[in-house]
Amino acid sequence: MKHYLKFFSSLLIFSFLMGNVNAQTKTKIKTKTTATPKFVEKSFGTPSSVTDVTDISDSSKAYNSVKSLLDKHIILAYDDNTFKGNEPIRRGDFLVAINSSLDALKQVAADNGIDSAFHVTNTSSNGDMSAASVAENTNASTGNMTPGFTDVGESSVYYPAVQGLTAKGVGDAFTDSKKLNAGAAMSETEVYDALNKLFGYDKSGMNPYGKTMSRDKFAMVLNNAVSQKLMEEYAMVDKNNAEAEQMRQQEKEKLAQEMASQEQMRKDSMNSAYKAEQMEIEKKALEAQSKKKHKK
């Protein structure tokens, strides 16, 4: 009997220990699967062409869009020459791409002597991309523009873009919390709303979903928005050129009229002088005849 009780007690202790080990193992496994990896900023690169990007091929649906944007010096790739098209577009990367897009449009406008309107609107803070008042970002004592995000320091890879947007009057783009939250993924709706506010991009027919937008799709949508804006700028260039040509034509006609008027005045003056000369000749001839008769 004593041997039986001793064996039974040992079995209970062993079962308890094994159960405890299994519980600890399950807890560790559960913790491991639910852990969220910490977001790490990735520095950006400026590949000279899409062929330098190592993880995109000409068979990719976003290839032509990425090529077009890189040709315009719009920042999309990372400094290791990757694009990561299948990953979501994050708020920080979005900010960098938008700032460089506005720079590209501004350069085209400057090269063609036109004012570039970015369709930026001041809206109430709702967490979407929106333009903030420039005055809110101006240091009263120095007059310098200062970024408005509390979670973007000078060492951040996003800091230059924040400064650039602030200088353009589009500084606090995510004004709901005064934080950029650079690692947060953007939904399709957020992207379309932002492009509509910043570029006047018409999102009708886009049927955006609440789901996260991939970098591939973002490249295609951004390329469409930039191309639409460029078409507006070039249309403005054509209009300005047409108006300038009309002014040149009017000036040419005015000059031709002035020259014709001067030529007519010269002819009239010559005719008057000729008539006066003829009258003087006739007068002298009459006087000579009169003297000749008087001598007789």
CSV table of N, CA and C in Angstrom, one decimal, residues 87-252:
chain,number,residue,atom,x,y,z
A,87,GLU,N,5.0,46.3,-50.1
A,87,GLU,CA,4.8,46.8,-48.8
A,87,GLU,C,3.8,47.9,-48.8
A,88,PRO,N,3.2,48.3,-47.7
A,88,PRO,CA,2.2,49.4,-47.6
A,88,PRO,C,2.9,50.7,-47.7
A,89,ILE,N,2.3,51.7,-48.3
A,89,ILE,CA,2.8,53.1,-48.3
A,89,ILE,C,2.6,53.6,-46.9
A,90,ARG,N,3.7,54.1,-46.3
A,90,ARG,CA,3.7,54.6,-44.9
A,90,ARG,C,3.7,56.1,-44.9
A,91,ARG,N,3.2,56.7,-43.8
A,91,ARG,CA,3.0,58.1,-43.8
A,91,ARG,C,4.3,58.9,-44.0
A,92,GLY,N,5.4,58.4,-43.5
A,92,GLY,CA,6.7,59.1,-43.7
A,92,GLY,C,7.1,59.1,-45.1
A,93,ASP,N,7.0,57.9,-45.8
A,93,ASP,CA,7.4,57.7,-47.2
A,93,ASP,C,6.5,58.6,-48.1
A,94,PHE,N,5.2,58.6,-47.7
A,94,PHE,CA,4.2,59.4,-48.4
A,94,PHE,C,4.7,60.9,-48.4
A,95,LEU,N,5.0,61.4,-47.2
A,95,LEU,CA,5.4,62.8,-47.1
A,95,LEU,C,6.6,63.1,-48.0
A,96,VAL,N,7.6,62.2,-48.0
A,96,VAL,CA,8.8,62.4,-48.8
A,96,VAL,C,8.5,62.5,-50.3
A,97,ALA,N,7.6,61.6,-50.7
A,97,ALA,CA,7.2,61.5,-52.1
A,97,ALA,C,6.5,62.8,-52.5
A,98,ILE,N,5.6,63.2,-51.6
A,98,ILE,CA,4.8,64.4,-51.9
A,98,ILE,C,5.6,65.6,-52.0
A,99,ASN,N,6.6,65.8,-51.1
A,99,ASN,CA,7.4,67.0,-51.1
A,99,ASN,C,8.2,67.0,-52.4
A,100,SER,N,8.8,65.9,-52.8
A,100,SER,CA,9.6,65.9,-54.0
A,100,SER,C,8.7,66.1,-55.3
A,101,SER,N,7.5,65.6,-55.2
A,101,SER,CA,6.6,65.8,-56.3
A,101,SER,C,6.3,67.3,-56.5
A,102,LEU,N,6.0,68.0,-55.4
A,102,LEU,CA,5.7,69.4,-55.5
A,102,LEU,C,7.0,70.2,-56.0
A,103,ASP,N,8.2,69.7,-55.6
A,103,ASP,CA,9.4,70.4,-56.1
A,103,ASP,C,9.5,70.2,-57.6
A,104,ALA,N,9.2,69.0,-58.1
A,104,ALA,CA,9.2,68.8,-59.5
A,104,ALA,C,8.3,69.6,-60.3
A,105,LEU,N,7.0,69.8,-59.8
A,105,LEU,CA,6.0,70.6,-60.4
A,105,LEU,C,6.4,72.1,-60.4
A,106,LYS,N,7.0,72.5,-59.3
A,106,LYS,CA,7.4,73.9,-59.1
A,106,LYS,C,8.5,74.2,-60.1
A,107,GLN,N,9.5,73.2,-60.3
A,107,GLN,CA,10.6,73.4,-61.2
A,107,GLN,C,10.1,73.6,-62.7
A,108,VAL,N,9.1,72.8,-63.0
A,108,VAL,CA,8.5,72.9,-64.4
A,108,VAL,C,7.8,74.2,-64.6
A,109,ALA,N,7.1,74.7,-63.5
A,109,ALA,CA,6.5,76.0,-63.6
A,109,ALA,C,7.5,77.1,-63.7
A,110,ALA,N,8.6,77.0,-62.9
A,110,ALA,CA,9.6,78.0,-63.0
A,110,ALA,C,10.3,78.1,-64.3
A,111,ASP,N,10.6,76.9,-64.9
A,111,ASP,CA,11.3,76.8,-66.2
A,111,ASP,C,10.4,77.4,-67.3
A,112,ASN,N,9.1,77.4,-67.1
A,112,ASN,CA,8.2,77.9,-68.2
A,112,ASN,C,7.6,79.3,-67.8
A,113,GLY,N,8.1,79.9,-66.7
A,113,GLY,CA,7.6,81.2,-66.3
A,113,GLY,C,6.1,81.3,-66.0
A,114,ILE,N,5.6,80.3,-65.3
A,114,ILE,CA,4.2,80.3,-64.9
A,114,ILE,C,4.1,80.1,-63.4
A,115,ASP,N,3.0,80.5,-62.8
A,115,ASP,CA,2.7,80.3,-61.4
A,115,ASP,C,2.1,78.9,-61.3
A,116,SER,N,2.7,78.0,-60.4
A,116,SER,CA,2.2,76.7,-60.3
A,116,SER,C,1.2,76.6,-59.1
A,117,ALA,N,0.0,76.3,-59.3
A,117,ALA,CA,-1.0,76.2,-58.2
A,117,ALA,C,-1.1,74.8,-57.8
A,118,PHE,N,-0.9,74.5,-56.5
A,118,PHE,CA,-0.9,73.1,-56.1
A,118,PHE,C,-2.3,72.7,-55.5
A,119,HIS,N,-3.3,73.5,-55.6
A,119,HIS,CA,-4.6,73.2,-55.1
A,119,HIS,C,-4.6,72.8,-53.6
A,120,VAL,N,-3.7,73.4,-52.9
A,120,VAL,CA,-3.7,73.1,-51.4
A,120,VAL,C,-4.8,73.9,-50.7
A,121,THR,N,-5.5,73.2,-49.8
A,121,THR,CA,-6.6,73.9,-49.1
A,121,THR,C,-6.3,73.8,-47.6
A,122,ASN,N,-6.7,74.8,-46.9
A,122,ASN,CA,-6.7,74.8,-45.5
A,122,ASN,C,-8.0,74.2,-44.9
A,123,THR,N,-7.8,73.1,-44.3
A,123,THR,CA,-9.0,72.4,-43.8
A,123,THR,C,-8.9,72.1,-42.3
A,124,SER,N,-10.0,71.7,-41.7
A,124,SER,CA,-10.0,71.4,-40.3
A,124,SER,C,-9.2,70.1,-40.1
A,125,SER,N,-8.6,70.0,-38.9
A,125,SER,CA,-7.9,68.8,-38.6
A,125,SER,C,-8.8,67.6,-38.4
A,126,ASN,N,-8.5,66.6,-39.2
A,126,ASN,CA,-9.3,65.4,-39.1
A,126,ASN,C,-8.4,64.1,-39.3
A,127,GLY,N,-7.1,64.3,-39.2
A,127,GLY,CA,-6.3,63.1,-39.3
A,127,GLY,C,-5.8,62.9,-40.7
A,128,ASP,N,-6.5,63.5,-41.7
A,128,ASP,CA,-6.1,63.3,-43.1
A,128,ASP,C,-5.0,64.3,-43.5
A,129,MET,N,-4.4,64.1,-44.7
A,129,MET,CA,-3.4,65.1,-45.1
A,129,MET,C,-4.2,66.4,-45.4
A,130,SER,N,-3.7,67.5,-44.8
A,130,SER,CA,-4.3,68.8,-45.0
A,130,SER,C,-3.3,69.9,-44.8
A,131,ALA,N,-3.5,71.0,-45.4
A,131,ALA,CA,-2.6,72.1,-45.3
A,131,ALA,C,-2.8,72.8,-44.0
A,132,ALA,N,-1.7,73.2,-43.3
A,132,ALA,CA,-1.8,74.0,-42.1
A,132,ALA,C,-1.5,75.4,-42.3
A,133,SER,N,-1.9,76.3,-41.5
A,133,SER,CA,-1.6,77.7,-41.6
A,133,SER,C,-0.1,77.9,-41.5
A,134,VAL,N,0.5,78.7,-42.4
A,134,VAL,CA,1.9,78.9,-42.4
A,134,VAL,C,2.3,79.7,-41.1
A,135,ALA,N,1.3,80.5,-40.7
A,135,ALA,CA,1.6,81.3,-39.5
A,135,ALA,C,1.9,80.4,-38.3
A,136,GLU,N,1.2,79.3,-38.2
A,136,GLU,CA,1.4,78.4,-37.1
A,136,GLU,C,2.8,77.8,-37.0
A,137,ASN,N,3.5,77.8,-38.2
A,137,ASN,CA,4.8,77.2,-38.3
A,137,ASN,C,5.9,78.3,-38.3
A,138,THR,N,5.6,79.5,-38.1
A,138,THR,CA,6.6,80.6,-38.2
A,138,THR,C,7.0,81.0,-36.8
A,139,ASN,N,8.3,81.1,-36.6
A,139,ASN,CA,8.9,81.5,-35.4
A,139,ASN,C,8.9,83.1,-35.4
A,140,ALA,N,8.1,83.6,-34.5
A,140,ALA,CA,7.9,85.1,-34.5
A,140,ALA,C,9.2,85.9,-34.3
A,141,SER,N,10.1,85.3,-33.5
A,141,SER,CA,11.3,86.1,-33.2
A,141,SER,C,12.3,86.0,-34.4
A,142,THR,N,12.3,84.9,-35.2
A,142,THR,CA,13.3,84.8,-36.2
A,142,THR,C,12.7,84.8,-37.6
A,143,GLY,N,11.4,84.5,-37.7
A,143,GLY,CA,10.8,84.4,-39.0
A,143,GLY,C,11.1,83.2,-39.7
A,144,ASN,N,11.8,82.2,-39.1
A,144,ASN,CA,12.1,81.0,-39.7
A,144,ASN,C,11.0,80.0,-39.7
A,145,MET,N,10.9,79.2,-40.7
A,145,MET,CA,9.9,78.1,-40.8
A,145,MET,C,10.4,77.0,-39.9
A,146,THR,N,9.5,76.4,-39.1
A,146,THR,CA,9.9,75.3,-38.3
A,146,THR,C,8.9,74.2,-38.4
A,147,PRO,N,9.3,72.9,-38.5
A,147,PRO,CA,8.4,71.8,-38.7
A,147,PRO,C,7.5,71.7,-37.5
A,148,GLY,N,6.3,71.1,-37.7
A,148,GLY,CA,5.3,71.1,-36.7
A,148,GLY,C,5.1,69.7,-36.1
A,149,PHE,N,5.8,68.7,-36.5
A,149,PHE,CA,5.6,67.4,-35.9
A,149,PHE,C,6.5,67.1,-34.7
A,150,THR,N,5.8,66.7,-33.6
A,150,THR,CA,6.6,66.5,-32.4
A,150,THR,C,7.4,65.3,-32.4
A,151,ASP,N,7.1,64.3,-33.3
A,151,ASP,CA,7.8,63.1,-33.3
A,151,ASP,C,8.8,63.0,-34.5
A,152,VAL,N,9.2,64.1,-35.0
A,152,VAL,CA,10.2,64.1,-36.1
A,152,VAL,C,11.3,65.1,-35.7
A,153,GLY,N,12.5,64.5,-35.4
A,153,GLY,CA,13.6,65.2,-35.0
A,153,GLY,C,14.5,65.5,-36.1
A,154,GLU,N,15.6,66.3,-35.9
A,154,GLU,CA,16.5,66.8,-37.0
A,154,GLU,C,17.2,65.6,-37.6
A,155,SER,N,17.4,64.5,-36.8
A,155,SER,CA,18.1,63.4,-37.3
A,155,SER,C,17.3,62.4,-38.1
A,156,SER,N,16.0,62.7,-38.2
A,156,SER,CA,15.0,61.8,-38.9
A,156,SER,C,15.2,61.9,-40.4
A,157,VAL,N,15.0,60.9,-41.1
A,157,VAL,CA,15.1,60.9,-42.6
A,157,VAL,C,14.0,61.7,-43.2
A,158,TYR,N,12.9,61.9,-42.4
A,158,TYR,CA,11.8,62.7,-42.9
A,158,TYR,C,11.9,64.2,-42.6
A,159,TYR,N,12.9,64.6,-41.9
A,159,TYR,CA,13.0,66.0,-41.4
A,159,TYR,C,13.1,66.9,-42.6
A,160,PRO,N,13.9,66.6,-43.7
A,160,PRO,CA,14.0,67.6,-44.8
A,160,PRO,C,12.7,67.7,-45.5
A,161,ALA,N,11.9,66.6,-45.6
A,161,ALA,CA,10.6,66.7,-46.3
A,161,ALA,C,9.6,67.6,-45.5
A,162,VAL,N,9.7,67.4,-44.2
A,162,VAL,CA,8.8,68.2,-43.3
A,162,VAL,C,9.2,69.7,-43.5
A,163,GLN,N,10.4,70.0,-43.5
A,163,GLN,CA,10.9,71.4,-43.7
A,163,GLN,C,10.4,71.9,-45.0
A,164,GLY,N,10.6,71.1,-46.0
A,164,GLY,CA,10.2,71.5,-47.4
A,164,GLY,C,8.7,71.8,-47.5
A,165,LEU,N,7.9,70.9,-46.9
A,165,LEU,CA,6.4,71.1,-47.0
A,165,LEU,C,6.0,72.3,-46.1
A,166,THR,N,6.7,72.5,-45.0
A,166,THR,CA,6.4,73.7,-44.2
A,166,THR,C,6.7,75.0,-44.9
A,167,ALA,N,7.8,75.0,-45.6
A,167,ALA,CA,8.2,76.2,-46.4
A,167,ALA,C,7.2,76.5,-47.5
A,168,LYS,N,6.5,75.4,-48.0
A,168,LYS,CA,5.5,75.6,-49.1
A,168,LYS,C,4.1,75.9,-48.5
A,169,GLY,N,4.0,76.0,-47.2
A,169,GLY,CA,2.7,76.3,-46.5
A,169,GLY,C,1.9,75.0,-46.4
A,170,VAL,N,2.5,73.9,-46.4
A,170,VAL,CA,1.8,72.6,-46.3
A,170,VAL,C,2.4,71.8,-45.2
A,171,GLY,N,2.8,72.5,-44.1
A,171,GLY,CA,3.7,71.9,-43.1
A,171,GLY,C,3.0,70.8,-42.3
A,172,ASP,N,2.1,71.1,-41.4
A,172,ASP,CA,1.5,70.1,-40.5
A,172,ASP,C,0.5,69.3,-41.3
A,173,ALA,N,1.0,68.4,-42.1
A,173,ALA,CA,0.1,67.6,-42.9
A,173,ALA,C,-0.9,66.7,-42.1
A,174,PHE,N,-0.4,66.2,-41.0
A,174,PHE,CA,-1.2,65.3,-40.2
A,174,PHE,C,-1.4,66.1,-38.9
A,175,THR,N,-2.4,67.0,-38.9
A,175,THR,CA,-2.5,67.9,-37.8
A,175,THR,C,-3.4,67.4,-36.6
A,176,ASP,N,-4.0,66.3,-36.8
A,176,ASP,CA,-4.9,65.8,-35.7
A,176,ASP,C,-4.2,65.6,-34.4
A,177,SER,N,-3.0,65.1,-34.4
A,177,SER,CA,-2.3,64.8,-33.2
A,177,SER,C,-0.9,65.5,-33.1
A,178,LYS,N,-0.6,66.3,-34.1
A,178,LYS,CA,0.7,67.0,-34.2
A,178,LYS,C,1.8,66.0,-34.3
A,179,LYS,N,1.5,64.7,-34.8
A,179,LYS,CA,2.5,63.7,-34.9
A,179,LYS,C,2.4,63.1,-36.3
A,180,LEU,N,3.6,62.8,-36.9
A,180,LEU,CA,3.6,62.2,-38.2
A,180,LEU,C,3.3,60.7,-38.1
A,181,ASN,N,3.7,60.0,-37.1
A,181,ASN,CA,3.5,58.6,-37.0
A,181,ASN,C,4.0,57.9,-38.3
A,182,ALA,N,5.3,58.2,-38.6
A,182,ALA,CA,5.9,57.8,-39.9
A,182,ALA,C,5.7,56.4,-40.3
A,183,GLY,N,5.6,55.5,-39.4
A,183,GLY,CA,5.5,54.1,-39.7
A,183,GLY,C,4.1,53.6,-39.9
A,184,ALA,N,3.1,54.4,-39.7
A,184,ALA,CA,1.7,54.0,-39.9
A,184,ALA,C,1.4,53.8,-41.4
A,185,ALA,N,0.8,52.7,-41.7
A,185,ALA,CA,0.3,52.5,-43.1
A,185,ALA,C,-0.8,53.4,-43.4
A,186,MET,N,-0.9,53.8,-44.7
A,186,MET,CA,-2.0,54.7,-45.1
A,186,MET,C,-3.1,53.9,-45.9
A,187,SER,N,-4.3,54.2,-45.7
A,187,SER,CA,-5.4,53.5,-46.4
A,187,SER,C,-5.5,54.2,-47.8
A,188,GLU,N,-6.2,53.5,-48.7
A,188,GLU,CA,-6.4,54.0,-50.0
A,188,GLU,C,-7.2,55.3,-49.9
A,189,THR,N,-8.2,55.3,-49.1
A,189,THR,CA,-9.0,56.5,-48.9
A,189,THR,C,-8.2,57.7,-48.5
A,190,GLU,N,-7.3,57.5,-47.5
A,190,GLU,CA,-6.4,58.6,-47.1
A,190,GLU,C,-5.5,59.1,-48.2
A,191,VAL,N,-5.0,58.2,-49.0
A,191,VAL,CA,-4.1,58.6,-50.1
A,191,VAL,C,-4.9,59.5,-51.1
A,192,TYR,N,-6.1,59.0,-51.5
A,192,TYR,CA,-6.9,59.7,-52.5
A,192,TYR,C,-7.3,61.1,-52.0
A,193,ASP,N,-7.7,61.1,-50.7
A,193,ASP,CA,-8.1,62.4,-50.2
A,193,ASP,C,-6.9,63.4,-50.1
A,194,ALA,N,-5.8,62.9,-49.8
A,194,ALA,CA,-4.6,63.8,-49.7
A,194,ALA,C,-4.2,64.3,-51.1
A,195,LEU,N,-4.2,63.4,-52.1
A,195,LEU,CA,-3.9,63.9,-53.5
A,195,LEU,C,-4.9,64.8,-54.0
A,196,ASN,N,-6.1,64.7,-53.6
A,196,ASN,CA,-7.2,65.6,-54.0
A,196,ASN,C,-6.9,67.0,-53.5
A,197,LYS,N,-6.5,67.0,-52.2
A,197,LYS,CA,-6.3,68.3,-51.5
A,197,LYS,C,-5.0,69.0,-52.0
A,198,LEU,N,-4.0,68.2,-52.2
A,198,LEU,CA,-2.7,68.8,-52.6
A,198,LEU,C,-2.5,69.0,-54.0
A,199,PHE,N,-3.1,68.2,-54.9
A,199,PHE,CA,-2.9,68.3,-56.3
A,199,PHE,C,-4.2,68.6,-57.1
A,200,GLY,N,-5.3,68.6,-56.4
A,200,GLY,CA,-6.6,68.8,-57.1
A,200,GLY,C,-6.9,67.5,-57.9
A,201,TYR,N,-6.4,66.4,-57.5
A,201,TYR,CA,-6.5,65.1,-58.2
A,201,TYR,C,-7.9,64.6,-58.1
A,202,ASP,N,-8.6,64.4,-59.2
A,202,ASP,CA,-10.0,64.0,-59.1
A,202,ASP,C,-10.0,62.5,-58.8
A,203,LYS,N,-10.6,62.1,-57.7
A,203,LYS,CA,-10.6,60.7,-57.3
A,203,LYS,C,-12.0,60.0,-57.7
A,204,SER,N,-12.8,60.7,-58.5
A,204,SER,CA,-14.1,60.1,-58.9
A,204,SER,C,-13.8,58.9,-59.7
A,205,GLY,N,-14.5,57.8,-59.5
A,205,GLY,CA,-14.4,56.6,-60.2
A,205,GLY,C,-13.2,55.7,-59.7
A,206,MET,N,-12.5,56.2,-58.7
A,206,MET,CA,-11.4,55.4,-58.2
A,206,MET,C,-11.9,54.3,-57.3
A,207,ASN,N,-13.0,54.4,-56.7
A,207,ASN,CA,-13.6,53.4,-55.8
A,207,ASN,C,-12.6,53.0,-54.8
A,208,PRO,N,-12.1,53.9,-54.0
A,208,PRO,CA,-11.1,53.6,-53.0
A,208,PRO,C,-11.7,52.7,-51.8
A,209,TYR,N,-10.9,51.9,-51.3
A,209,TYR,CA,-11.3,51.0,-50.2
A,209,TYR,C,-10.6,51.5,-48.9
A,210,GLY,N,-11.0,51.0,-47.8
A,210,GLY,CA,-10.4,51.4,-46.5
A,210,GLY,C,-9.1,50.7,-46.3
A,211,LYS,N,-8.8,49.7,-47.2
A,211,LYS,CA,-7.7,48.9,-47.0
A,211,LYS,C,-6.4,49.6,-47.2
A,212,THR,N,-5.3,49.1,-46.7
A,212,THR,CA,-4.0,49.7,-46.9
A,212,THR,C,-3.6,49.7,-48.4
A,213,MET,N,-3.0,50.9,-48.8
A,213,MET,CA,-2.5,51.0,-50.2
A,213,MET,C,-1.1,50.5,-50.3
A,214,SER,N,-0.8,49.7,-51.3
A,214,SER,CA,0.6,49.2,-51.5
A,214,SER,C,1.4,50.3,-52.1
A,215,ARG,N,2.7,50.1,-52.0
A,215,ARG,CA,3.6,51.1,-52.6
A,215,ARG,C,3.5,51.0,-54.2
A,216,ASP,N,3.3,49.8,-54.7
A,216,ASP,CA,3.1,49.7,-56.1
A,216,ASP,C,1.9,50.5,-56.6
A,217,LYS,N,0.8,50.4,-55.9
A,217,LYS,CA,-0.4,51.1,-56.3
A,217,LYS,C,-0.2,52.6,-56.1
A,218,PHE,N,0.5,53.0,-55.0
A,218,PHE,CA,0.7,54.4,-54.7
A,218,PHE,C,1.5,55.0,-55.8
A,219,ALA,N,2.5,54.3,-56.4
A,219,ALA,CA,3.3,54.8,-57.4
A,219,ALA,C,2.5,55.1,-58.7
A,220,MET,N,1.5,54.2,-59.0
A,220,MET,CA,0.7,54.4,-60.1
A,220,MET,C,-0.3,55.6,-59.9
A,221,VAL,N,-0.8,55.7,-58.7
A,221,VAL,CA,-1.8,56.8,-58.4
A,221,VAL,C,-1.1,58.1,-58.4
A,222,LEU,N,0.1,58.1,-57.8
A,222,LEU,CA,0.9,59.4,-57.7
A,222,LEU,C,1.3,59.8,-59.1
A,223,ASN,N,1.7,58.9,-59.9
A,223,ASN,CA,2.1,59.2,-61.3
A,223,ASN,C,0.9,59.8,-62.0
A,224,ASN,N,-0.2,59.3,-61.9
A,224,ASN,CA,-1.4,59.9,-62.5
A,224,ASN,C,-1.7,61.3,-62.0
A,225,ALA,N,-1.6,61.5,-60.7
A,225,ALA,CA,-1.8,62.8,-60.1
A,225,ALA,C,-0.8,63.8,-60.6
A,226,VAL,N,0.4,63.5,-60.6
A,226,VAL,CA,1.5,64.4,-61.1
A,226,VAL,C,1.3,64.6,-62.6
A,227,SER,N,1.0,63.6,-63.4
A,227,SER,CA,0.8,63.8,-64.8
A,227,SER,C,-0.3,64.7,-65.1
A,228,GLN,N,-1.4,64.6,-64.4
A,228,GLN,CA,-2.6,65.4,-64.5
A,228,GLN,C,-2.2,66.9,-64.2
A,229,LYS,N,-1.4,67.1,-63.2
A,229,LYS,CA,-1.0,68.4,-62.8
A,229,LYS,C,-0.1,69.0,-63.8
A,230,LEU,N,0.8,68.2,-64.4
A,230,LEU,CA,1.7,68.7,-65.4
A,230,LEU,C,1.0,69.1,-66.7
A,231,MET,N,-0.1,68.3,-67.0
A,231,MET,CA,-0.9,68.7,-68.2
A,231,MET,C,-1.6,70.0,-67.9
A,232,GLU,N,-2.0,70.3,-66.7
A,232,GLU,CA,-2.6,71.6,-66.4
A,232,GLU,C,-1.5,72.7,-66.6
A,233,GLU,N,-0.3,72.4,-66.1
A,233,GLU,CA,0.8,73.4,-66.2
A,233,GLU,C,1.1,73.7,-67.7
A,234,TYR,N,1.3,72.6,-68.5
A,234,TYR,CA,1.6,72.8,-69.9
A,234,TYR,C,0.5,73.4,-70.6
A,235,ALA,N,-0.8,73.2,-70.2
A,235,ALA,CA,-1.9,73.9,-70.8
A,235,ALA,C,-1.8,75.4,-70.5
A,236,MET,N,-1.3,75.7,-69.3
A,236,MET,CA,-1.1,77.1,-69.0
A,236,MET,C,0.0,77.7,-69.8
A,237,VAL,N,1.0,76.9,-70.0
A,237,VAL,CA,2.2,77.3,-70.8
A,237,VAL,C,1.7,77.7,-72.3
A,238,ASP,N,0.9,76.7,-72.8
A,238,ASP,CA,0.3,76.9,-74.2
A,238,ASP,C,-0.6,78.2,-74.2
A,239,LYS,N,-1.4,78.4,-73.2
A,239,LYS,CA,-2.2,79.5,-73.1
A,239,LYS,C,-1.4,80.8,-73.1
A,240,ASN,N,-0.3,80.8,-72.2
A,240,ASN,CA,0.5,81.9,-72.1
A,240,ASN,C,1.3,82.2,-73.4
A,241,ASN,N,1.7,81.1,-74.1
A,241,ASN,CA,2.4,81.3,-75.3
A,241,ASN,C,1.4,81.8,-76.4
A,242,ALA,N,0.2,81.3,-76.4
A,242,ALA,CA,-0.8,81.8,-77.3
A,242,ALA,C,-1.1,83.3,-77.1
A,243,GLU,N,-1.2,83.7,-75.8
A,243,GLU,CA,-1.5,85.1,-75.5
A,243,GLU,C,-0.3,85.9,-75.9
A,244,ALA,N,0.9,85.4,-75.6
A,244,ALA,CA,2.2,86.1,-76.0
A,244,ALA,C,2.2,86.3,-77.5
A,245,GLU,N,1.9,85.2,-78.2
A,245,GLU,CA,1.9,85.3,-79.7
A,245,GLU,C,0.9,86.3,-80.2
A,246,GLN,N,-0.3,86.3,-79.6
A,246,GLN,CA,-1.3,87.3,-79.9
A,246,GLN,C,-0.8,88.7,-79.7
A,247,MET,N,-0.1,88.9,-78.6
A,247,MET,CA,0.4,90.2,-78.3
A,247,MET,C,1.5,90.6,-79.3
A,248,ARG,N,2.3,89.6,-79.6
A,248,ARG,CA,3.4,89.9,-80.6
A,248,ARG,C,2.7,90.3,-82.0
A,249,GLN,N,1.7,89.5,-82.3
A,249,GLN,CA,1.0,89.8,-83.6
A,249,GLN,C,0.4,91.2,-83.6
A,250,GLN,N,-0.3,91.5,-82.4
A,250,GLN,CA,-0.9,92.9,-82.3
A,250,GLN,C,0.2,94.0,-82.4
A,251,GLU,N,1.3,93.7,-81.7
A,251,GLU,CA,2.4,94.7,-81.7
A,251,GLU,C,3.0,94.8,-83.2
A,252,LYS,N,3.1,93.7,-83.9
A,252,LYS,CA,3.6,93.7,-85.2
A,252,LYS,C,2.6,94.5,-86.1
